[in-house]
Amino acid sequence: MAEMVVALERGLELFAPAALQSPLKVPRSSAPGWDKLGISTVQSLLQHYPRYHVDRTRLKTIAELVRSPEGLPPGEVQVHARVLKVTRISTRKGRRMITGRIGDETGSLAVTWFNQDWVARALTPGTEAFFYGRLGLFRGRPQLTAPRFEVVRTGKEPFNVGRIVPVYPATAELSTDQLRRVMWNTLESVGPILDPLPVDLRRRLGLIPRGDALRAIHFPEDKDQVVAARRRIVFDEVFTLQLGLVYRKRKLERTVQGIPHPAPGAGALASSFIEALPFELTGVQRRACDEVESDMGRRFPMHRLIEGEVGSGKTVVALYACLVAVGGGHQAAFMAPTEVLAEQHHGTVDELLTRAFGSEEASNLFAATSRRPVVRLLTGSTPARRREEILTATADGGVDLLIGTHALIQDSVRFARLGIAVVDEQHRFGVHQRKKLRAKAGGGTDGGGGTDGGERPDGGGGTDGGERQGGEPDILVMTATPIPRTLAVTIYGDLDVSVLDELPRGRKPIHTTIAAGDAGRRQAYGLIRSEVAAGRQAFVVYALREDSAKTELRSAKAEAKRLAAEVFPDLQVGLVHGDMASADKETAMAAFRDGATQVLVATTVVEVGVDVPNASVMLIEDAERFGLAQLHQLRGRIGRGRHGSHCVLATNLPLERDDSEPAVALAHDRLKAVASTADGFKLALADLRYRGEGELFGARQSGVPQLKLARVLEHQDVVAMARRLAVSLLTDDPEVTHFANINLGREMRSRWGARELDVVQSG
Ligand code: ADP
Ligand code: MG
């Protein structure tokens, strides 16, 4: 048999050096299979874990099998027997058949195979083998049909029978039996497997050695071994991940110079802002503000994520952070994912600042003494002239707070002394984007000169301008797609997390119902009508922008026409979708915000952030097309005011859950989940379960070590424990180079790769 050598690549730090010298030999014919499975090294082979195990520990004698009082045993049977005779025959239909007889000291049994000539060559009379397969009756007599077998060679332990055998993810070219054979041989020859975990730590955690775990995950002696092996491997995966995440975070904190913003005392800009709000902060908002403020006071940059239930009031916390920076003499950038949102944030900020410090026009009159920060909006649709003005003012330090879309960090925007960047609804904003921001930080020593520090609003805190410059800005990321904290620190890695899981008092719950077909839709229209009659407004949301030949789904454009002409001819119906010119989008949003239109037909452009408290009803068409978290987000556009509100999830699916149609049953379960809970954290979790967490990880930066057996949802306790361990280990040994940890450090570096770990220097 032609053999090829599968190349050994990197990543062998996991194993003993001996593994380096033991190339993996596989039949050439199966090469594509190895490729497909991504197995190219001894390590990747050993990490190709079984899908499950089959228990073949109970060997029976032939007599026990064929003379059992209960009749033939069901399922797979296994015997250890000798080949008595083998005959090749051709059937009339041209099939080639092999019949034979095997026997042990208790009796004998017929066996047959079809079209497998090689069997006759392998099983010459006298050969001793383990046979396993199904027992059936042929002309009233027991017979093993096409059993698989493993020939017994003296001195070799059988691995296919008489034990718990692994069943692997396989391919057309590469069967689970082949994989099992290669796995067995490799484990036989690989030699001792290195365990990077210090022994006392391993014992304390009650974990078995890595070598034992790798052997047992493939060829366990009993079920308990599988459990112990899994525990060890899951721990290893999670621990390497956390070690790298915490290492990177610590390294950033050690090496990157931040800006220690002075805490706003009584009467400072940020404090006055909070005092002037038309509402009391909720407890969790207050706590988040404290966390932010304390982060911002440190000498390394803040990297914090605010996870908040929809409508929990994240914007206020973000503004507080911005004003802490501005009060300390720095600039703030506030990035939103869409223009609609950027405009809205600008409007909110303007209104709140006016409430706190008076209007901009008025404050201009007394410019010398005004404390009102200068706020500007910059988006793709800002006219060129205006844009130039804003860019110049920003670079000169004349703008305190710049609000805009993502273009803020990608464009030719320069800040004189950027102190903080807030990123709204962008939970994917990662470590690499932050590197980009660093370039924006401007300042350093080549910055705006810092001569005008005294003119900053509330410049009181700082003493010398030089101190305040050159540091890297703080980062505050906000998301309304909340996930459990353990998950968040894993997915978002090096961010600290604040959670806003409480809504402002007085919010009325959103009543959510499922409506099926035309009848349900007519009811929903009735609801919209009565809410509008009571002075409220409505959203009608569609999955599609335009009609498409490919689907039956309704589209926003077509439906806006129909609703305006046929359903609500007496009402003002607006339309907003992603493809509209920005100015038109803004006009449509403004008309809705001002109450000029009562019904706003929209696509998911209104998914995040849009805040129109008077809107009290939302109809979502083809609701099954949306993700759970997305539905929750959409629904979060209503229920923001004092009025009770209604969300109708409309679907053309049959109203009855249908178990024979898994897709329909699933769609039903998902819609019911949204209708039955108002808890975004719960829904985000459910969504993750439906979609699989791979999606979360998949969309992240590559380069992060892969999880094979570990599931962050299932193993949250392991994640939390590994995180604590990583923190304590890195506190004692920041570079993971102490003698006891040396192999842990090597493994972390090899699994992560230098580029991923060192976000300070690279890029
Ligand atoms: P989200 O967290 O979804 O981004 P927003 O920041 O848009 O929520 O806030 C939603 C609404 O709640 C806004 O109209 C905001 O002014 C209001 N709000 C924020 N905090 C409070 C509070 N503590 N009490 C009452 N209303 C609040
Ligand atoms: Mg928001």
mmCIF file with all atom_site columns, N, CA and C in Angstrom, residues 255-285:
data_model
loop_
_atom_site.group_PDB
_atom_site.id
_atom_site.type_symbol
_atom_site.label_atom_id
_atom_site.label_alt_id
_atom_site.label_comp_id
_atom_site.label_asym_id
_atom_site.label_entity_id
_atom_site.label_seq_id
_atom_site.pdbx_PDB_ins_code
_atom_site.Cartn_x
_atom_site.Cartn_y
_atom_site.Cartn_z
_atom_site.occupancy
_atom_site.B_iso_or_equiv
_atom_site.pdbx_formal_charge
_atom_site.auth_seq_id
_atom_site.auth_comp_id
_atom_site.auth_asym_id
_atom_site.auth_atom_id
_atom_site.pdbx_PDB_model_num
ATOM 1  N N  . THR A 1 255 ? 1.818   48.512 29.467 1.00 0.00 ? 255 THR A N  1
ATOM 2  C CA . THR A 1 255 ? 2.691   49.202 28.526 1.00 0.00 ? 255 THR A CA 1
ATOM 3  C C  . THR A 1 255 ? 2.064   50.417 27.868 1.00 0.00 ? 255 THR A C  1
ATOM 4  N N  . VAL A 1 256 ? 0.724   50.463 27.855 1.00 0.00 ? 256 VAL A N  1
ATOM 5  C CA . VAL A 1 256 ? 0.127   51.590 27.157 1.00 0.00 ? 256 VAL A CA 1
ATOM 6  C C  . VAL A 1 256 ? -0.178  52.703 28.137 1.00 0.00 ? 256 VAL A C  1
ATOM 7  N N  . GLN A 1 257 ? 0.276   53.878 27.778 1.00 0.00 ? 257 GLN A N  1
ATOM 8  C CA . GLN A 1 257 ? 0.056   55.036 28.622 1.00 0.00 ? 257 GLN A CA 1
ATOM 9  C C  . GLN A 1 257 ? -1.335  55.585 28.351 1.00 0.00 ? 257 GLN A C  1
ATOM 10 N N  . GLY A 1 258 ? -2.138  55.699 29.368 1.00 0.00 ? 258 GLY A N  1
ATOM 11 C CA . GLY A 1 258 ? -3.471  56.261 29.175 1.00 0.00 ? 258 GLY A CA 1
ATOM 12 C C  . GLY A 1 258 ? -3.514  57.710 29.626 1.00 0.00 ? 258 GLY A C  1
ATOM 13 N N  . ILE A 1 259 ? -4.715  58.175 29.876 1.00 0.00 ? 259 ILE A N  1
ATOM 14 C CA . ILE A 1 259 ? -4.891  59.551 30.328 1.00 0.00 ? 259 ILE A CA 1
ATOM 15 C C  . ILE A 1 259 ? -5.614  59.500 31.667 1.00 0.00 ? 259 ILE A C  1
ATOM 16 N N  . PRO A 1 260 ? -4.957  59.855 32.729 1.00 0.00 ? 260 PRO A N  1
ATOM 17 C CA . PRO A 1 260 ? -5.657  59.850 34.022 1.00 0.00 ? 260 PRO A CA 1
ATOM 18 C C  . PRO A 1 260 ? -6.570  61.070 34.148 1.00 0.00 ? 260 PRO A C  1
ATOM 19 N N  . HIS A 1 261 ? -7.832  60.877 33.784 1.00 0.00 ? 261 HIS A N  1
ATOM 20 C CA . HIS A 1 261 ? -8.769  62.005 33.843 1.00 0.00 ? 261 HIS A CA 1
ATOM 21 C C  . HIS A 1 261 ? -9.113  62.308 35.287 1.00 0.00 ? 261 HIS A C  1
ATOM 22 N N  . PRO A 1 262 ? -9.103  63.582 35.669 1.00 0.00 ? 262 PRO A N  1
ATOM 23 C CA . PRO A 1 262 ? -9.485  63.918 37.042 1.00 0.00 ? 262 PRO A CA 1
ATOM 24 C C  . PRO A 1 262 ? -10.953 63.584 37.286 1.00 0.00 ? 262 PRO A C  1
ATOM 25 N N  . ALA A 1 263 ? -11.251 63.090 38.456 1.00 0.00 ? 263 ALA A N  1
ATOM 26 C CA . ALA A 1 263 ? -12.646 62.779 38.793 1.00 0.00 ? 263 ALA A CA 1
ATOM 27 C C  . ALA A 1 263 ? -13.426 64.077 38.913 1.00 0.00 ? 263 ALA A C  1
ATOM 28 N N  . PRO A 1 264 ? -14.627 64.114 38.364 1.00 0.00 ? 264 PRO A N  1
ATOM 29 C CA . PRO A 1 264 ? -15.404 65.345 38.438 1.00 0.00 ? 264 PRO A CA 1
ATOM 30 C C  . PRO A 1 264 ? -15.960 65.540 39.848 1.00 0.00 ? 264 PRO A C  1
ATOM 31 N N  . GLY A 1 265 ? -15.556 66.581 40.477 1.00 0.00 ? 265 GLY A N  1
ATOM 32 C CA . GLY A 1 265 ? -16.093 66.877 41.799 1.00 0.00 ? 265 GLY A CA 1
ATOM 33 C C  . GLY A 1 265 ? -17.457 67.526 41.673 1.00 0.00 ? 265 GLY A C  1
ATOM 34 N N  . ALA A 1 266 ? -18.012 67.942 42.815 1.00 0.00 ? 266 ALA A N  1
ATOM 35 C CA . ALA A 1 266 ? -19.302 68.629 42.771 1.00 0.00 ? 266 ALA A CA 1
ATOM 36 C C  . ALA A 1 266 ? -19.169 69.873 41.903 1.00 0.00 ? 266 ALA A C  1
ATOM 37 N N  . GLY A 1 267 ? -20.180 70.114 41.101 1.00 0.00 ? 267 GLY A N  1
ATOM 38 C CA . GLY A 1 267 ? -20.165 71.320 40.283 1.00 0.00 ? 267 GLY A CA 1
ATOM 39 C C  . GLY A 1 267 ? -19.383 71.172 38.989 1.00 0.00 ? 267 GLY A C  1
ATOM 40 N N  . ALA A 1 268 ? -18.677 70.053 38.816 1.00 0.00 ? 268 ALA A N  1
ATOM 41 C CA . ALA A 1 268 ? -17.945 69.853 37.569 1.00 0.00 ? 268 ALA A CA 1
ATOM 42 C C  . ALA A 1 268 ? -18.928 69.574 36.442 1.00 0.00 ? 268 ALA A C  1
ATOM 43 N N  . LEU A 1 269 ? -18.403 69.686 35.230 1.00 0.00 ? 269 LEU A N  1
ATOM 44 C CA . LEU A 1 269 ? -19.241 69.521 34.048 1.00 0.00 ? 269 LEU A CA 1
ATOM 45 C C  . LEU A 1 269 ? -20.100 68.255 34.100 1.00 0.00 ? 269 LEU A C  1
ATOM 46 N N  . ALA A 1 270 ? -19.453 67.120 34.303 1.00 0.00 ? 270 ALA A N  1
ATOM 47 C CA . ALA A 1 270 ? -20.163 65.849 34.270 1.00 0.00 ? 270 ALA A CA 1
ATOM 48 C C  . ALA A 1 270 ? -21.202 65.764 35.389 1.00 0.00 ? 270 ALA A C  1
ATOM 49 N N  . SER A 1 271 ? -20.849 66.270 36.569 1.00 0.00 ? 271 SER A N  1
ATOM 50 C CA . SER A 1 271 ? -21.790 66.207 37.692 1.00 0.00 ? 271 SER A CA 1
ATOM 51 C C  . SER A 1 271 ? -22.994 67.110 37.455 1.00 0.00 ? 271 SER A C  1
ATOM 52 N N  . SER A 1 272 ? -22.729 68.306 36.918 1.00 0.00 ? 272 SER A N  1
ATOM 53 C CA . SER A 1 272 ? -23.849 69.219 36.649 1.00 0.00 ? 272 SER A CA 1
ATOM 54 C C  . SER A 1 272 ? -24.797 68.600 35.631 1.00 0.00 ? 272 SER A C  1
ATOM 55 N N  . PHE A 1 273 ? -24.223 67.914 34.676 1.00 0.00 ? 273 PHE A N  1
ATOM 56 C CA . PHE A 1 273 ? -25.040 67.265 33.656 1.00 0.00 ? 273 PHE A CA 1
ATOM 57 C C  . PHE A 1 273 ? -26.003 66.265 34.287 1.00 0.00 ? 273 PHE A C  1
ATOM 58 N N  . ILE A 1 274 ? -25.470 65.426 35.153 1.00 0.00 ? 274 ILE A N  1
ATOM 59 C CA . ILE A 1 274 ? -26.309 64.415 35.799 1.00 0.00 ? 274 ILE A CA 1
ATOM 60 C C  . ILE A 1 274 ? -27.403 65.093 36.624 1.00 0.00 ? 274 ILE A C  1
ATOM 61 N N  . GLU A 1 275 ? -27.013 66.151 37.316 1.00 0.00 ? 275 GLU A N  1
ATOM 62 C CA . GLU A 1 275 ? -28.004 66.834 38.157 1.00 0.00 ? 275 GLU A CA 1
ATOM 63 C C  . GLU A 1 275 ? -29.139 67.445 37.332 1.00 0.00 ? 275 GLU A C  1
ATOM 64 N N  . ALA A 1 276 ? -28.793 67.876 36.128 1.00 0.00 ? 276 ALA A N  1
ATOM 65 C CA . ALA A 1 276 ? -29.798 68.567 35.324 1.00 0.00 ? 276 ALA A CA 1
ATOM 66 C C  . ALA A 1 276 ? -30.707 67.608 34.554 1.00 0.00 ? 276 ALA A C  1
ATOM 67 N N  . LEU A 1 277 ? -30.421 66.308 34.612 1.00 0.00 ? 277 LEU A N  1
ATOM 68 C CA . LEU A 1 277 ? -31.258 65.359 33.863 1.00 0.00 ? 277 LEU A CA 1
ATOM 69 C C  . LEU A 1 277 ? -32.695 65.411 34.367 1.00 0.00 ? 277 LEU A C  1
ATOM 70 N N  . PRO A 1 278 ? -33.639 65.191 33.447 1.00 0.00 ? 278 PRO A N  1
ATOM 71 C CA . PRO A 1 278 ? -35.044 65.248 33.873 1.00 0.00 ? 278 PRO A CA 1
ATOM 72 C C  . PRO A 1 278 ? -35.467 63.991 34.628 1.00 0.00 ? 278 PRO A C  1
ATOM 73 N N  . PHE A 1 279 ? -34.530 63.108 34.913 1.00 0.00 ? 279 PHE A N  1
ATOM 74 C CA . PHE A 1 279 ? -34.893 61.890 35.648 1.00 0.00 ? 279 PHE A CA 1
ATOM 75 C C  . PHE A 1 279 ? -33.745 61.518 36.580 1.00 0.00 ? 279 PHE A C  1
ATOM 76 N N  . GLU A 1 280 ? -34.048 60.626 37.500 1.00 0.00 ? 280 GLU A N  1
ATOM 77 C CA . GLU A 1 280 ? -33.045 60.072 38.401 1.00 0.00 ? 280 GLU A CA 1
ATOM 78 C C  . GLU A 1 280 ? -32.339 58.927 37.701 1.00 0.00 ? 280 GLU A C  1
ATOM 79 N N  . LEU A 1 281 ? -31.035 58.800 37.869 1.00 0.00 ? 281 LEU A N  1
ATOM 80 C CA . LEU A 1 281 ? -30.352 57.623 37.333 1.00 0.00 ? 281 LEU A CA 1
ATOM 81 C C  . LEU A 1 281 ? -30.847 56.375 38.039 1.00 0.00 ? 281 LEU A C  1
ATOM 82 N N  . THR A 1 282 ? -30.907 55.282 37.340 1.00 0.00 ? 282 THR A N  1
ATOM 83 C CA . THR A 1 282 ? -31.221 54.017 38.006 1.00 0.00 ? 282 THR A CA 1
ATOM 84 C C  . THR A 1 282 ? -29.975 53.574 38.777 1.00 0.00 ? 282 THR A C  1
ATOM 85 N N  . GLY A 1 283 ? -30.178 52.628 39.690 1.00 0.00 ? 283 GLY A N  1
ATOM 86 C CA . GLY A 1 283 ? -29.047 52.144 40.487 1.00 0.00 ? 283 GLY A CA 1
ATOM 87 C C  . GLY A 1 283 ? -27.919 51.611 39.613 1.00 0.00 ? 283 GLY A C  1
ATOM 88 N N  . VAL A 1 284 ? -28.292 50.862 38.572 1.00 0.00 ? 284 VAL A N  1
ATOM 89 C CA . VAL A 1 284 ? -27.240 50.264 37.746 1.00 0.00 ? 284 VAL A CA 1
ATOM 90 C C  . VAL A 1 284 ? -26.558 51.313 36.866 1.00 0.00 ? 284 VAL A C  1
ATOM 91 N N  . GLN A 1 285 ? -27.298 52.332 36.486 1.00 0.00 ? 285 GLN A N  1
ATOM 92 C CA . GLN A 1 285 ? -26.666 53.419 35.729 1.00 0.00 ? 285 GLN A CA 1
ATOM 93 C C  . GLN A 1 285 ? -25.637 54.127 36.609 1.00 0.00 ? 285 GLN A C  1
#
